[in-house]
Amino acid sequence: MIWILAFLSGLGAAFGLQPYNLWPLSFVALALWLALLRQSKTNRQVFFLGWFFAFGYFWLGLDWIAQAFTHQANMPSWLGFIAVPLLSCYLSCYLALGTLAARYFIAAVHSPFSAWKRANLSTIPIWRWTLVVAGCWTISEWIKSWLFAGFPWNPLGVIWLNLLPVAEIARWIGSYALSAMAILVAGALLSLYEIIFPNRTKRLFPAQGWSRFLPAILIIMPIVAWTLIAGYDVRWLWSDKKLIHLVIVQPNIPQDEKADTRYQARHAAIFTRLSGKAEPYPRMILWPEDAVQTYLEEDPFTRTHLSEILAPRDLLLLGGDALVSNDEGRIIAVRNSLFVLNAKGILVKRYDKANLVPFGEFMPFRHWASYLGLARLVPGDLDFIPGPGAESFNFKDFGSVGIQICYEIVFSGRVVDRFHRPDFIFNLSNDSWFGVSGPPQHLAQARLRAIEEGLPIARATSTGISALIDAEGHIIDQLPVNRAGRLSVVVPPAMQPTFFARYGNRISLIFAMSLLLITLLGRIKAR
């Protein structure tokens, strides 16, 4: 029964994600999970309570992955419904180990010279337990973001986008530390419940001396922080840059039609129409990932045809593939790339995606996987290879543009070239693979990157959601899912480099370690 409750708590917490946005349920579910953890007696119970909670959270949060298998002819679509729980099982291990580490830490602090592995968590003040769980959760999410190529989709802190003034704290502490704040609020709710209903459950918070005020402090802290940030005047942080005119194109071309040669003329007409006509000012026209089905570098005819929609000072940024050859001229791999095309039909820049999708753009352990009949979700016999990393392009009429292709935008602290800070980020994507919940979750994580870096982000996707996001995470304009259209917009100003932009996820880790240190110092003082 306790495992089922932990699983249901994880499901409840995931309902705070997009597109559900039931954020109060997330905090209640987290509080229930913390209460279950405090009643656990063994390391095994703590580990599996953390694992089942994370499993429920990831299962609902990653349900869009099953949709991707319906577009892959090399594998049956039903395999997607197995892939989601399998991936959730793997990701849950990170947070389960983090929860177990929290128990080891708090038990060692309270009983360093005794049988600390058997320490009873119900006797430990709830504020200490909450701080330790919050700190260890943040560290676990950070490890999950880079170990074995990383998969940082949907950190717990993304639920704060429902309360944007709180989410804006990410510019100081990062999005992983926002996850710790969510757990702190859940601990405050649990403490509040214990104060209001002291006789309904076993006393979880020993009210001795000044410590009886700690539940109220835990409750007030997020509210005060929210108020301060909401009223904080950040105008002094803004940069002063020229006007940049963008045309963001969303063609709404279904995934299954893209490679079909019967529709090529119709697709070209859609892109041409939505790109609009020349204006008195220079325009940067943004097309989504996988916008062309040909290799632009080897196809001068297509380059010439595309350049006809551009005025002399316009630029077209679009996604496509680039071939990679060895010294003998044999094609050995492909790159997922962005190309910059000018009005003369010349490719003036190319960016290669650095953070590739495992099992989507490359096949881990390909030799062994082939024996099992597994193939990549992206059709083709060649694996993609990564580029060097985040890069900024400077243009005379448009300033500096940072590029992030699709999935790359979810990697906190890794979306900007720190030595060449751009004026805005262009995130091109192909979200037509990802069902109902994938596109709004992808947009939400782009908003977190905008807040962290203090940079506006323009998103162009195949079927939605295309959007312009300002440096505070507000959506200035957007096109909904499954609707063709264009956004003719002016890029909002960027901020001066934020605290997070200067120091990255070191800040989140320092925040997490500070929570652990407070617990340790509180115990030393108590002695």
Coordinates of C-alpha atoms in Angstrom, one line a residue:
M1 CA 0.0 0.0 0.0
I2 CA 2.8 2.4 0.9
W3 CA 4.4 1.9 -2.6
I4 CA 1.1 2.7 -4.3
L5 CA 0.7 5.9 -2.3
A6 CA 4.3 6.9 -3.3
F7 CA 3.5 6.2 -7.0
L8 CA 0.2 8.2 -6.8
S9 CA 2.1 11.0 -5.1
G10 CA 4.5 11.1 -8.0
L11 CA 1.5 11.2 -10.5
G12 CA 0.0 14.0 -8.5
A13 CA 3.2 16.0 -8.5
A14 CA 3.4 15.6 -12.4
F15 CA 0.0 17.3 -12.7
G16 CA 1.7 20.6 -12.0
L17 CA 3.6 20.2 -15.3
Q18 CA 2.3 21.5 -18.7
P19 CA -0.3 21.1 -20.1
Y20 CA -2.1 20.2 -16.8
N21 CA -0.9 23.1 -14.7
L22 CA -2.5 21.8 -11.5
W23 CA 0.3 23.2 -9.3
P24 CA -1.5 23.1 -5.9
L25 CA -1.9 19.3 -6.4
S26 CA 1.9 19.1 -6.9
F27 CA 2.6 20.6 -3.5
V28 CA 0.1 18.5 -1.7
A29 CA 1.5 15.3 -3.4
L30 CA 5.0 16.3 -2.4
A31 CA 3.9 16.8 1.2
L32 CA 2.3 13.4 1.3
W33 CA 5.5 11.9 -0.1
L34 CA 7.5 13.6 2.6
A35 CA 5.2 12.2 5.3
L36 CA 5.6 8.7 3.9
L37 CA 9.4 9.0 3.9
R38 CA 9.3 10.1 7.6
Q39 CA 7.5 6.9 8.6
S40 CA 10.0 4.6 6.8
K41 CA 12.2 2.4 8.9
T42 CA 14.9 1.0 6.6
N43 CA 17.1 2.1 3.8
R44 CA 15.2 -0.2 1.4
Q45 CA 11.9 1.5 2.2
V46 CA 13.4 5.0 1.7
F47 CA 15.0 4.0 -1.6
F48 CA 11.8 2.5 -3.0
L49 CA 9.6 5.3 -1.7
G50 CA 11.8 7.7 -3.7
W51 CA 11.8 5.3 -6.7
F52 CA 8.0 4.8 -6.9
F53 CA 7.4 8.6 -6.5
A54 CA 9.8 9.4 -9.3
F55 CA 8.4 6.6 -11.4
G56 CA 4.9 8.1 -11.2
Y57 CA 6.3 11.6 -11.9
F58 CA 8.2 10.6 -15.0
W59 CA 5.6 8.2 -16.3
L60 CA 3.0 11.0 -16.7
G61 CA 5.6 13.6 -17.6
L62 CA 7.1 11.5 -20.4
D63 CA 3.9 10.1 -21.9
W64 CA 4.6 12.0 -25.1
I65 CA 7.5 9.7 -26.0
A66 CA 5.0 7.0 -26.9
Q67 CA 3.7 9.2 -29.7
A68 CA 7.2 9.2 -31.3
F69 CA 6.9 5.5 -32.1
T70 CA 3.9 6.0 -34.3
H71 CA 6.1 7.8 -36.8
Q72 CA 8.7 5.1 -37.0
A73 CA 8.2 2.4 -39.6
N74 CA 11.2 0.3 -38.4
M75 CA 9.7 -0.5 -35.0
P76 CA 6.1 -1.3 -33.9
S77 CA 4.1 1.6 -32.4
W78 CA 3.2 -0.5 -29.3
L79 CA 6.8 -0.4 -28.3
G80 CA 6.3 3.2 -27.3
F81 CA 4.1 2.2 -24.4
I82 CA 6.9 0.0 -23.2
A83 CA 9.6 2.6 -23.7
V84 CA 7.9 5.1 -21.5
P85 CA 7.9 3.0 -18.3
L86 CA 11.4 1.6 -19.1
L87 CA 12.9 5.1 -19.4
S88 CA 11.0 6.1 -16.2
C89 CA 12.5 3.1 -14.4
Y90 CA 16.0 4.3 -15.3
L91 CA 15.4 8.0 -14.5
S92 CA 13.8 7.1 -11.2
C93 CA 17.0 5.5 -10.0
Y94 CA 18.7 8.9 -9.8
L95 CA 16.1 10.4 -7.5
A96 CA 15.8 7.3 -5.5
L97 CA 19.5 7.3 -4.8
G98 CA 19.2 11.0 -3.9
T99 CA 16.5 10.2 -1.4
L100 CA 18.6 7.4 0.0
A101 CA 21.5 9.8 0.3
A102 CA 19.3 12.2 2.2
R103 CA 18.5 9.5 4.8
Y104 CA 22.1 8.6 5.1
F105 CA 23.1 12.2 5.7
I106 CA 20.4 13.1 8.2
A107 CA 20.9 9.8 10.1
A108 CA 24.7 10.3 10.2
V109 CA 24.2 13.9 11.5
H110 CA 21.9 12.8 14.3
S111 CA 23.6 9.5 15.2
P112 CA 27.2 9.6 14.0
F113 CA 28.6 7.2 16.6
S114 CA 25.7 4.7 16.7
A115 CA 23.7 2.5 14.5
W116 CA 22.8 5.4 12.2
K117 CA 21.6 3.2 9.4
R118 CA 18.6 2.3 11.6
A119 CA 17.8 5.9 12.7
N120 CA 14.1 6.6 13.1
L121 CA 13.3 9.5 10.8
S122 CA 10.0 10.2 12.6
T123 CA 12.0 11.5 15.6
I124 CA 13.9 14.0 13.5
P125 CA 12.5 17.6 13.2
I126 CA 10.7 17.9 9.9
W127 CA 12.5 21.1 9.0
R128 CA 15.8 19.3 9.0
W129 CA 14.5 16.4 7.0
T130 CA 12.9 18.7 4.4
L131 CA 16.1 20.7 4.0
V132 CA 18.1 17.6 3.4
V133 CA 15.7 16.1 0.9
A134 CA 15.5 19.4 -1.0
G135 CA 19.3 19.6 -1.2
C136 CA 19.8 16.0 -2.3
W137 CA 17.0 16.2 -4.8
T138 CA 18.7 19.2 -6.5
I139 CA 22.0 17.4 -6.7
S140 CA 20.3 14.3 -8.1
E141 CA 18.6 16.4 -10.9
W142 CA 21.9 18.0 -11.7
I143 CA 23.6 14.6 -12.0
K144 CA 20.7 13.3 -14.2
S145 CA 21.3 16.2 -16.5
W146 CA 24.7 15.1 -17.7
L147 CA 25.5 11.5 -16.7
F148 CA 25.4 9.1 -19.7
A149 CA 24.6 12.0 -22.0
G150 CA 22.0 13.3 -19.6
F151 CA 18.2 13.6 -19.8
P152 CA 17.1 16.8 -18.0
W153 CA 13.5 16.9 -19.2
N154 CA 11.0 18.3 -16.7
P155 CA 12.9 19.1 -13.5
L156 CA 10.5 19.5 -10.6
G157 CA 11.1 23.3 -10.5
V158 CA 9.3 23.7 -13.8
I159 CA 6.0 23.7 -11.9
W160 CA 6.9 27.2 -10.7
L161 CA 6.1 28.6 -14.2
N162 CA 2.6 28.5 -13.0
L163 CA 3.7 31.2 -10.5
L164 CA 6.0 33.2 -12.8
P165 CA 7.3 35.7 -10.2
V166 CA 8.7 32.7 -8.2
A167 CA 10.1 31.1 -11.3
E168 CA 12.1 34.3 -12.0
I169 CA 14.2 33.5 -9.0
A170 CA 16.0 31.1 -11.4
R171 CA 18.0 34.0 -12.7
W172 CA 19.7 34.0 -9.3
I173 CA 19.8 30.3 -8.3
G174 CA 19.0 28.3 -11.5
S175 CA 16.1 25.9 -12.3
Y176 CA 17.4 22.9 -10.3
A177 CA 17.4 25.0 -7.1
L178 CA 13.7 25.8 -7.9
S179 CA 13.1 22.1 -7.4
A180 CA 14.5 22.4 -3.9
M181 CA 12.1 25.4 -3.3
A182 CA 9.1 23.2 -4.3
I183 CA 10.1 20.6 -1.7
L184 CA 10.6 23.3 1.0
V185 CA 7.0 24.5 0.3
A186 CA 5.8 20.9 0.6
G187 CA 7.6 20.6 4.0
A188 CA 6.0 23.8 5.1
L189 CA 2.5 22.4 4.2
L190 CA 3.3 19.3 6.2
S191 CA 4.4 21.3 9.2
L192 CA 1.3 23.5 8.9
Y193 CA -0.9 20.4 8.8
E194 CA 0.8 19.1 11.9
I195 CA 0.2 22.4 13.8
I196 CA -3.5 22.6 12.8
F197 CA -4.2 18.9 13.5
P198 CA -1.8 17.9 16.2
N199 CA -3.8 15.0 17.4
R200 CA -4.5 13.3 14.1
T201 CA -1.0 12.0 13.4
K202 CA 2.1 11.3 15.4
R203 CA 3.9 14.5 16.3
L204 CA 6.3 15.1 13.5
F205 CA 7.8 18.4 14.7
P206 CA 9.1 18.6 18.3
A207 CA 8.2 22.1 19.5
Q208 CA 11.2 22.9 21.7
G209 CA 12.4 26.5 22.3
W210 CA 12.9 28.6 19.2
S211 CA 12.4 25.7 16.9
R212 CA 8.6 25.8 17.3
F213 CA 8.6 28.8 14.9
L214 CA 10.4 27.0 12.1
P215 CA 7.3 25.7 10.4
A216 CA 6.0 29.2 10.1
I217 CA 9.4 30.3 8.8
L218 CA 9.3 27.6 6.2
I219 CA 5.8 28.7 5.1
I220 CA 6.7 32.4 5.1
M221 CA 10.0 32.2 3.2
P222 CA 8.6 31.3 -0.2
I223 CA 5.8 33.9 0.1
V224 CA 8.3 36.6 1.0
A225 CA 10.6 35.6 -1.8
W226 CA 7.7 35.6 -4.2
T227 CA 6.7 39.1 -3.1
L228 CA 10.2 40.5 -3.3
I229 CA 10.8 39.1 -6.8
A230 CA 7.4 40.1 -8.1
G231 CA 8.0 43.7 -7.0
Y232 CA 11.7 43.8 -7.9
D233 CA 12.6 46.4 -10.5
V234 CA 14.9 44.8 -13.0
R235 CA 15.0 47.7 -15.6
W236 CA 18.5 48.5 -14.7
L237 CA 19.5 45.1 -16.0
W238 CA 18.3 45.6 -19.5
S239 CA 20.7 45.9 -22.4
D240 CA 20.3 48.6 -25.1
K241 CA 20.2 47.0 -28.5
K242 CA 18.9 47.8 -32.0
L243 CA 15.5 46.6 -33.3
I244 CA 15.6 43.1 -34.7
H245 CA 12.7 42.1 -36.9
L246 CA 11.8 38.4 -37.0
V247 CA 9.4 36.3 -39.0
I248 CA 8.8 33.0 -37.2
V249 CA 7.2 30.5 -39.5
Q250 CA 5.1 27.5 -38.4
P251 CA 4.1 25.5 -41.4
N252 CA 2.0 22.8 -39.6
I253 CA 3.3 20.0 -41.9
P254 CA 2.5 16.6 -40.4
Q255 CA 5.6 14.4 -39.6
D256 CA 4.4 11.6 -41.9
E257 CA 4.2 13.9 -44.9
K258 CA 7.7 15.5 -44.7
A259 CA 9.7 13.0 -46.6
D260 CA 6.9 12.2 -49.1
T261 CA 8.0 13.6 -52.5
R262 CA 4.3 13.9 -53.5
Y263 CA 3.9 16.8 -51.1
Q264 CA 7.1 18.7 -51.8
A265 CA 5.6 21.4 -54.0
R266 CA 2.8 22.0 -51.5
H267 CA 5.2 22.3 -48.6
A268 CA 7.4 24.7 -50.5
A269 CA 4.3 26.9 -51.3
I270 CA 3.4 26.9 -47.6
F271 CA 6.8 28.1 -46.5
T272 CA 6.9 30.7 -49.2
R273 CA 3.5 32.1 -48.4
L274 CA 4.1 32.2 -44.6
S275 CA 7.5 33.9 -45.0
G276 CA 5.8 37.0 -46.2
K277 CA 6.9 39.8 -48.6
A278 CA 9.9 42.1 -48.4
E279 CA 9.7 45.0 -45.9
P280 CA 11.6 48.4 -45.8
Y281 CA 13.6 46.9 -42.9
P282 CA 15.8 43.8 -42.9
R283 CA 14.1 40.6 -41.7
M284 CA 15.4 37.5 -40.2
I285 CA 13.1 34.6 -41.3
L286 CA 13.1 31.7 -38.9
W287 CA 12.1 28.2 -40.2
P288 CA 11.8 25.1 -38.0
E289 CA 14.1 22.1 -37.6
D290 CA 14.0 19.7 -40.6
A291 CA 12.5 22.4 -42.8
V292 CA 14.1 21.0 -45.9
Q293 CA 14.5 17.4 -47.0
T294 CA 17.5 17.9 -49.1
Y295 CA 21.2 18.4 -48.3
L296 CA 21.5 22.2 -48.8
E297 CA 25.3 22.2 -49.1
E298 CA 25.1 19.8 -52.1
D299 CA 22.0 21.3 -53.7
P300 CA 22.6 24.8 -55.3
F301 CA 19.2 24.6 -57.1
T302 CA 17.3 24.5 -53.8
R303 CA 19.5 27.3 -52.3
T304 CA 18.7 29.5 -55.3
H305 CA 15.0 28.8 -55.1
L306 CA 14.9 29.6 -51.3
S307 CA 16.8 32.8 -51.8
E308 CA 14.1 34.2 -54.1
I309 CA 11.9 34.9 -51.1
L310 CA 14.5 37.1 -49.5
A311 CA 15.0 40.9 -49.9
P312 CA 18.7 42.0 -50.3
R313 CA 19.2 42.4 -46.5
D314 CA 17.1 39.5 -45.3
L315 CA 18.4 36.3 -43.9
L316 CA 16.8 32.8 -43.7
L317 CA 17.7 30.5 -40.8
L318 CA 16.4 27.0 -41.3
G319 CA 17.1 23.4 -40.2
G320 CA 18.4 20.5 -42.3
D321 CA 21.0 17.8 -42.4
A322 CA 24.7 18.1 -43.3
L323 CA 26.6 15.1 -44.6
V324 CA 29.9 14.1 -43.0
S325 CA 32.6 12.3 -45.1
N326 CA 35.9 10.6 -44.3
D327 CA 39.2 11.3 -46.0
E328 CA 38.3 9.0 -48.8
G329 CA 35.1 10.9 -49.6
R330 CA 32.8 8.2 -48.2
I331 CA 29.7 9.4 -46.3
I332 CA 30.0 8.1 -42.7
A333 CA 27.5 10.2 -40.7
V334 CA 25.2 13.2 -40.6
R335 CA 24.8 16.3 -38.6
N336 CA 21.6 17.9 -37.5
S337 CA 22.3 21.5 -38.5
L338 CA 21.0 25.0 -38.8
F339 CA 21.9 26.9 -42.0
V340 CA 22.0 30.6 -42.6
L341 CA 21.1 31.6 -46.2
N342 CA 21.4 35.1 -47.7
A343 CA 19.6 36.6 -50.6
K344 CA 22.4 35.5 -53.0
G345 CA 21.7 31.9 -52.2
I346 CA 25.0 31.5 -50.2
L347 CA 25.2 29.6 -47.0
V348 CA 27.0 32.0 -44.8
K349 CA 26.9 30.1 -41.5
R350 CA 26.2 26.6 -40.2
Y351 CA 25.6 25.4 -36.6
D352 CA 25.7 21.7 -35.7
K353 CA 23.6 20.3 -32.9
A354 CA 25.8 19.3 -29.9
N355 CA 23.4 17.6 -27.5
L356 CA 21.9 14.7 -29.5
V357 CA 18.9 12.6 -28.5
P358 CA 19.8 9.1 -27.4
F359 CA 17.8 6.5 -29.4
G360 CA 16.5 9.4 -31.6
E361 CA 19.6 10.8 -33.3
F362 CA 22.1 8.1 -32.3
M363 CA 21.8 4.6 -31.1
P364 CA 23.8 3.8 -27.9
F365 CA 25.4 0.3 -28.1
R366 CA 24.4 0.1 -31.8
H367 CA 26.1 -3.2 -32.3
W368 CA 24.2 -5.0 -29.6
A369 CA 21.0 -3.2 -30.2
S370 CA 20.9 -4.4 -33.8
Y371 CA 20.7 -8.0 -32.5
L372 CA 17.6 -7.1 -30.6
G373 CA 16.0 -5.5 -33.7
L374 CA 16.1 -2.0 -32.3
A375 CA 16.5 1.0 -34.5
R376 CA 16.6 4.8 -34.1
L377 CA 13.4 6.7 -33.9
V378 CA 14.7 9.0 -36.6
P379 CA 14.7 7.1 -39.9
G380 CA 18.0 6.4 -41.7
D381 CA 21.0 4.1 -41.5
L382 CA 23.5 6.7 -40.4
D383 CA 23.9 8.0 -36.9
F384 CA 24.1 11.7 -36.3
I385 CA 27.3 13.1 -34.7
P386 CA 27.5 16.1 -32.3
G387 CA 28.8 19.5 -33.0
P388 CA 31.2 21.4 -30.7
G389 CA 28.6 23.1 -28.5
A390 CA 26.7 26.4 -28.0
E391 CA 27.7 29.1 -30.6
S392 CA 26.7 32.7 -31.4
F393 CA 26.6 34.2 -34.9
N394 CA 27.1 37.9 -35.4
F395 CA 25.2 39.7 -38.2
K396 CA 25.5 43.4 -39.2
D397 CA 21.7 44.0 -39.2
F398 CA 20.6 41.6 -36.5
G399 CA 23.3 41.6 -33.8
S400 CA 24.4 38.3 -32.2
V401 CA 22.2 35.2 -32.4
G402 CA 22.6 32.1 -30.3
I403 CA 21.5 28.8 -31.7
Q404 CA 19.9 25.8 -30.0
I405 CA 18.4 23.0 -32.0
C406 CA 15.3 21.3 -30.4
Y407 CA 16.2 19.2 -27.4
E408 CA 19.4 21.2 -26.7
I409 CA 17.3 24.0 -25.0
V410 CA 16.5 21.7 -22.0
F411 CA 20.1 21.7 -20.8
S412 CA 20.3 24.3 -18.1
G413 CA 23.6 26.2 -18.1
R414 CA 24.6 24.9 -21.5
V415 CA 22.7 26.9 -24.0
V416 CA 24.9 30.0 -24.4
D417 CA 28.5 30.6 -25.5
R418 CA 29.8 32.4 -22.4
F419 CA 32.5 34.2 -24.3
H420 CA 30.2 35.5 -27.0
R421 CA 26.9 36.3 -25.3
P422 CA 24.1 36.7 -27.9
D423 CA 21.3 39.2 -28.0
F424 CA 18.7 36.4 -28.3
I425 CA 18.5 32.7 -28.8
F426 CA 16.9 31.0 -31.7
N427 CA 15.5 27.5 -30.8
L428 CA 14.3 25.6 -33.8
S429 CA 12.5 22.4 -33.3
N430 CA 10.4 19.7 -34.7
D431 CA 7.8 18.9 -32.0
S432 CA 5.5 17.1 -34.4
W433 CA 6.8 13.8 -32.9
F434 CA 5.7 14.5 -29.4
G435 CA 1.9 14.3 -29.1
V436 CA -0.1 16.5 -26.8
S437 CA 2.0 17.1 -23.8
G438 CA 5.5 17.3 -25.4
P439 CA 5.2 20.7 -27.1
P440 CA 4.0 22.7 -24.1
Q441 CA 6.6 21.0 -21.9
H442 CA 9.3 21.9 -24.4
L443 CA 8.1 25.5 -24.4
A444 CA 8.1 25.6 -20.6
Q445 CA 11.7 24.6 -20.5
A446 CA 12.7 27.2 -23.1
R447 CA 11.0 29.8 -20.8
L448 CA 13.2 28.6 -17.9
R449 CA 16.3 29.0 -20.1
A450 CA 15.2 32.6 -20.9
I451 CA 14.9 33.4 -17.2
E452 CA 18.2 31.8 -16.2
E453 CA 20.2 33.5 -19.0
G454 CA 18.2 36.8 -19.1
L455 CA 17.9 36.4 -22.9
P456 CA 14.8 36.4 -25.1
I457 CA 14.1 33.2 -27.1
A458 CA 12.5 32.8 -30.5
R459 CA 11.1 29.3 -31.2
A460 CA 10.1 28.0 -34.6
T461 CA 8.5 24.5 -34.6
S462 CA 6.9 22.5 -37.4
T463 CA 3.5 22.0 -35.8
G464 CA 3.7 24.1 -32.6
I465 CA 4.2 25.7 -30.2
S466 CA 6.2 28.5 -31.9
A467 CA 6.6 31.5 -29.7
L468 CA 8.6 34.6 -28.7
I469 CA 9.7 34.6 -25.1
D470 CA 11.1 37.7 -23.3
A471 CA 14.1 37.7 -20.9
E472 CA 11.7 37.3 -17.9
G473 CA 10.0 34.2 -19.3
H474 CA 6.8 35.9 -20.5
I475 CA 5.3 34.6 -23.7
I476 CA 5.1 37.7 -26.0
D477 CA 3.3 35.9 -28.8
Q478 CA 2.7 32.3 -29.9
L479 CA 1.1 30.1 -32.4
P480 CA -0.9 27.1 -31.0
V481 CA -0.3 23.5 -31.9
N482 CA -1.5 22.3 -35.3
R483 CA -2.1 25.7 -36.8
A484 CA -0.1 27.1 -39.7
G485 CA 0.9 30.8 -39.4
R486 CA 3.7 33.3 -38.8
L487 CA 4.7 35.7 -36.1
S488 CA 6.0 39.0 -37.3
V489 CA 7.7 40.3 -34.1
V490 CA 10.5 42.5 -32.8
V491 CA 12.9 40.9 -30.4
P492 CA 12.5 42.2 -26.8
P493 CA 15.7 43.5 -25.1
A494 CA 18.1 41.2 -23.4
M495 CA 19.3 41.7 -19.8
Q496 CA 22.8 42.2 -18.7
P497 CA 24.3 38.7 -17.8
T498 CA 22.3 37.4 -14.8
F499 CA 23.9 35.9 -11.7
F500 CA 23.1 32.4 -13.1
A501 CA 24.5 33.4 -16.6
R502 CA 27.8 34.3 -14.9
Y503 CA 28.2 31.2 -12.7
G504 CA 25.9 28.5 -14.1
N505 CA 24.8 25.5 -12.2
R506 CA 27.5 26.0 -9.6
I507 CA 25.0 28.3 -8.0
S508 CA 22.4 25.6 -7.8
L509 CA 24.9 23.2 -6.3
I510 CA 26.0 25.8 -3.7
F511 CA 22.3 26.4 -2.9
A512 CA 21.8 22.7 -2.3
M513 CA 24.9 22.3 -0.2
S514 CA 23.8 25.3 1.8
L515 CA 20.6 23.5 2.8
L516 CA 22.7 20.5 3.9
L517 CA 25.0 22.8 5.9
I518 CA 22.1 24.5 7.6
T519 CA 21.0 21.1 8.8
L520 CA 24.4 20.2 10.0
L521 CA 24.9 23.5 11.9
G522 CA 21.5 23.3 13.4
R523 CA 22.4 19.9 14.8
I524 CA 25.7 21.0 16.2
K525 CA 24.0 24.0 17.9
A526 CA 21.4 21.6 19.4
R527 CA 24.2 19.6 21.0

